[in-house]
Short mmCIF file of N, CA and C in Angstrom, two decimals:
data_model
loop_
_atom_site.label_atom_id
_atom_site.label_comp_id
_atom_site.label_asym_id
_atom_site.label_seq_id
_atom_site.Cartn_x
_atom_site.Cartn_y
_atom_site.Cartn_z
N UNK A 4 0.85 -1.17 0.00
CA UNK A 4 0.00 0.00 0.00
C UNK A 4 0.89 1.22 0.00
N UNK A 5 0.75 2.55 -0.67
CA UNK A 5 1.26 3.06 -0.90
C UNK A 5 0.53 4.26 0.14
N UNK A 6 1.22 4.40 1.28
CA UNK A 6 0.80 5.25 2.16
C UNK A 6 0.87 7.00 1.82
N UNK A 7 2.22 6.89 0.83
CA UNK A 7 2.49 8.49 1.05
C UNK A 7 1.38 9.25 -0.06
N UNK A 8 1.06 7.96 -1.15
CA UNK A 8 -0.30 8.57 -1.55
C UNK A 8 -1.43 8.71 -1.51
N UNK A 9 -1.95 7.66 0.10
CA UNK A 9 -3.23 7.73 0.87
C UNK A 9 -3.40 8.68 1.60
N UNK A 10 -2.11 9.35 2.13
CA UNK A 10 -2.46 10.68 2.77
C UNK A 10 -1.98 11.77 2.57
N UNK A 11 -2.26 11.58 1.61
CA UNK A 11 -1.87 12.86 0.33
C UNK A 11 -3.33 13.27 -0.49
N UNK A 12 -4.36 14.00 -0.42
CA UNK A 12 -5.38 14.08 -0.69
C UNK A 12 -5.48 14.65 -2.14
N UNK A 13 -4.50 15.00 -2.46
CA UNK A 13 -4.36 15.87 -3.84
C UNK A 13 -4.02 14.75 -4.47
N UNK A 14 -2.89 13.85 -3.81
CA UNK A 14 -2.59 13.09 -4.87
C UNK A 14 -3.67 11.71 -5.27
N UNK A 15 -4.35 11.61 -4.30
CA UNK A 15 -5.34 10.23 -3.90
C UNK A 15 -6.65 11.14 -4.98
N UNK A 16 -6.95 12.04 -4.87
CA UNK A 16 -8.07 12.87 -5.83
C UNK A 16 -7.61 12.77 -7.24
N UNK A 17 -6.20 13.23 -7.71
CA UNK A 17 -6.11 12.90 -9.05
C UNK A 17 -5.93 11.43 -9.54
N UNK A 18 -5.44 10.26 -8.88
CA UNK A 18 -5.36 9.12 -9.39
C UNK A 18 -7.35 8.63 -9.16
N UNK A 19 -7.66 8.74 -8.28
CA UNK A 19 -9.49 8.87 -8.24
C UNK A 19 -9.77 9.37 -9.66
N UNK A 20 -9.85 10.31 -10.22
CA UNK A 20 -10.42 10.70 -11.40
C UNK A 20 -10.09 9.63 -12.48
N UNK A 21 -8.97 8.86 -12.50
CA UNK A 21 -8.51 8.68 -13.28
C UNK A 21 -9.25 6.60 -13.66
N UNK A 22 -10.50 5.97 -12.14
CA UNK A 22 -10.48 5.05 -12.04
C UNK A 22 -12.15 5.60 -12.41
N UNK A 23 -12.46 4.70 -13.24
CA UNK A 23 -13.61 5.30 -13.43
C UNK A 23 -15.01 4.45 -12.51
N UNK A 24 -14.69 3.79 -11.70
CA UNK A 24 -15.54 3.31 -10.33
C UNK A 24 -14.95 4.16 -9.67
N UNK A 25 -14.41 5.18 -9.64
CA UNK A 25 -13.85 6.47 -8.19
C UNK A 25 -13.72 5.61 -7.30
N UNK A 26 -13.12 4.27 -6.85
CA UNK A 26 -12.51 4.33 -5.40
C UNK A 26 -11.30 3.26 -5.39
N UNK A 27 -10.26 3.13 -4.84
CA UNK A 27 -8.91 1.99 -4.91
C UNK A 27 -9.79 0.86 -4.99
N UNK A 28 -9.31 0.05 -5.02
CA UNK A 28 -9.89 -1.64 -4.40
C UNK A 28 -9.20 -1.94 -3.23
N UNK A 29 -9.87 -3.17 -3.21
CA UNK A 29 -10.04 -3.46 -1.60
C UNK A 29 -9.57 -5.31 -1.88
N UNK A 30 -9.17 -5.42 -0.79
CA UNK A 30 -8.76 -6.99 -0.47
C UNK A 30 -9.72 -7.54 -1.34
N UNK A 31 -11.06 -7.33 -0.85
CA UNK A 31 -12.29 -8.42 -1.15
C UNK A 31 -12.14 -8.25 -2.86
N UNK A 32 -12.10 -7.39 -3.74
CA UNK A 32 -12.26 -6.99 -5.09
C UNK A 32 -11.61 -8.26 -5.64
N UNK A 33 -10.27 -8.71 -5.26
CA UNK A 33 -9.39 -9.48 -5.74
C UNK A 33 -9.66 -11.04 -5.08
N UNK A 34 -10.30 -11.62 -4.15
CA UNK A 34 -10.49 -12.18 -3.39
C UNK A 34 -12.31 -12.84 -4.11
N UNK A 35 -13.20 -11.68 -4.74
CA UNK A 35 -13.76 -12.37 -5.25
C UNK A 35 -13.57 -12.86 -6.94
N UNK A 36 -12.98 -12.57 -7.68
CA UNK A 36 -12.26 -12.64 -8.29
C UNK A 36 -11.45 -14.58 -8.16
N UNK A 37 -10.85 -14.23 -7.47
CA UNK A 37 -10.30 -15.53 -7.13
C UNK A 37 -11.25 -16.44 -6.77
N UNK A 38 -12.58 -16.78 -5.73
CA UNK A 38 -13.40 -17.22 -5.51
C UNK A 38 -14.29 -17.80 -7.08
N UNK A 39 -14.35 -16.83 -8.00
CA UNK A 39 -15.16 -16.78 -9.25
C UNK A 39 -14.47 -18.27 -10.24
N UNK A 40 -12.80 -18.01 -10.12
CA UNK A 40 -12.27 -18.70 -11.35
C UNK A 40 -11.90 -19.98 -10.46
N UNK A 41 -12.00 -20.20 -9.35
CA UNK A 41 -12.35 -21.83 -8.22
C UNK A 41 -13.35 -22.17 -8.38
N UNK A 42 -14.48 -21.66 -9.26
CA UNK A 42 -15.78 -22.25 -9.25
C UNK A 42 -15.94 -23.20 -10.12
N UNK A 43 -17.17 -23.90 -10.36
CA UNK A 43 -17.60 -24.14 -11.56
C UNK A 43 -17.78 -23.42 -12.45
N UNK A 44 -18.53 -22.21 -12.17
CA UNK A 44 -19.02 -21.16 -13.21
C UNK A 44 -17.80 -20.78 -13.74
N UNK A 45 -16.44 -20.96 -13.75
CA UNK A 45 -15.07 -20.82 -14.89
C UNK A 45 -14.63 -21.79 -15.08
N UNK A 46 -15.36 -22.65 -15.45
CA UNK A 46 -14.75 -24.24 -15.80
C UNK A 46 -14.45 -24.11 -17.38
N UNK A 47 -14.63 -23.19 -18.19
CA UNK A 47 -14.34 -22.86 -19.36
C UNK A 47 -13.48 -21.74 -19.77
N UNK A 48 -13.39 -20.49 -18.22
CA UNK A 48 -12.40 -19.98 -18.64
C UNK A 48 -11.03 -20.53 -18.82
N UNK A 49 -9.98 -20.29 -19.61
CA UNK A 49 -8.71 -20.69 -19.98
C UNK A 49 -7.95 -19.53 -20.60
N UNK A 50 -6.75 -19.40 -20.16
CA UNK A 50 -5.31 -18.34 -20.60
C UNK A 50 -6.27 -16.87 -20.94
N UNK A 51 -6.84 -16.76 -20.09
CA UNK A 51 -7.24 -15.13 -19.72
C UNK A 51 -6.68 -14.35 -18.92
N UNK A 52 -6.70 -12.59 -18.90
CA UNK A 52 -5.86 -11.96 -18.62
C UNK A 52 -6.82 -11.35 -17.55
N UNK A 53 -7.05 -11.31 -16.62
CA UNK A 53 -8.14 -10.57 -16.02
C UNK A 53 -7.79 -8.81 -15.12
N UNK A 54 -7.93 -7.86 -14.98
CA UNK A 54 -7.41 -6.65 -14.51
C UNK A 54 -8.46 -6.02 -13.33
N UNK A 55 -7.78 -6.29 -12.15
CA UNK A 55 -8.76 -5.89 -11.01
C UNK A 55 -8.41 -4.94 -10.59
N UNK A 56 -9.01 -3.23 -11.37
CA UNK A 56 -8.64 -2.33 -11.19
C UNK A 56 -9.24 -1.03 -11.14
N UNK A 57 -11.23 -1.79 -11.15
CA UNK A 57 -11.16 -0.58 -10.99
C UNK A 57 -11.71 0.07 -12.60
N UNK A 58 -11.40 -0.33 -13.70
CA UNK A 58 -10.99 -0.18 -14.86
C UNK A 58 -10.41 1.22 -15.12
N UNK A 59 -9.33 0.91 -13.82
CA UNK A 59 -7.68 2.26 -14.58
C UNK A 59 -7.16 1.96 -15.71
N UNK A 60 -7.02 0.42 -16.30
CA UNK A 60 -5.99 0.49 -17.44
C UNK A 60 -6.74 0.27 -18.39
N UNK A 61 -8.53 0.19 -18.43
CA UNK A 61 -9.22 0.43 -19.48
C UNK A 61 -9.10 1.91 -19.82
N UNK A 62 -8.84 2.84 -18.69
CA UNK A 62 -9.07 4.03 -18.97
C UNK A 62 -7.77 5.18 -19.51
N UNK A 63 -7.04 4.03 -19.36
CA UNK A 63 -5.51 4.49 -20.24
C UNK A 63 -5.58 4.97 -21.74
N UNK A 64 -4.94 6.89 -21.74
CA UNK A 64 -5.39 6.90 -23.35
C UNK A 64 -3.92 7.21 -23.82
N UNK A 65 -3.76 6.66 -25.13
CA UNK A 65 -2.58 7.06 -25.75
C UNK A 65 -1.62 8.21 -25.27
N UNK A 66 -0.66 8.03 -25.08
CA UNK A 66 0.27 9.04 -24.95
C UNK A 66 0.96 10.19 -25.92
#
């Protein structure tokens, strides 16, 4: 966890804008996630890339 930018409000506000669910994730985000692809219901997923983020790096635009 990156503390010096949790209490940093300027800096925690501009990476916020930038997640377009507005908030970090949390243990559980990744945790269900993991729960999902132990199931049955992913007995067909295979060599997928999955990104628990929030969708920050959907929201990545060209440089």
């Amino acid at each position: 966890i990156n503390t010096k930018l949790l209490n940093d409000p300027q800096k925690l506000g501009a990476l916020l804008t930038q997640i377009p669910l507005a908030r970090l994730g949390q243990p559980h985000d990744v945790a269900n996630l993991a729960v999902f692809l132990a199931s049955d219901e992913a007995d067909y997923v295979t060599g997928s890339t999955f990104y628990v983020d929030g969708g920050l790096t959907w929201n990545y635009q060209e440089q």
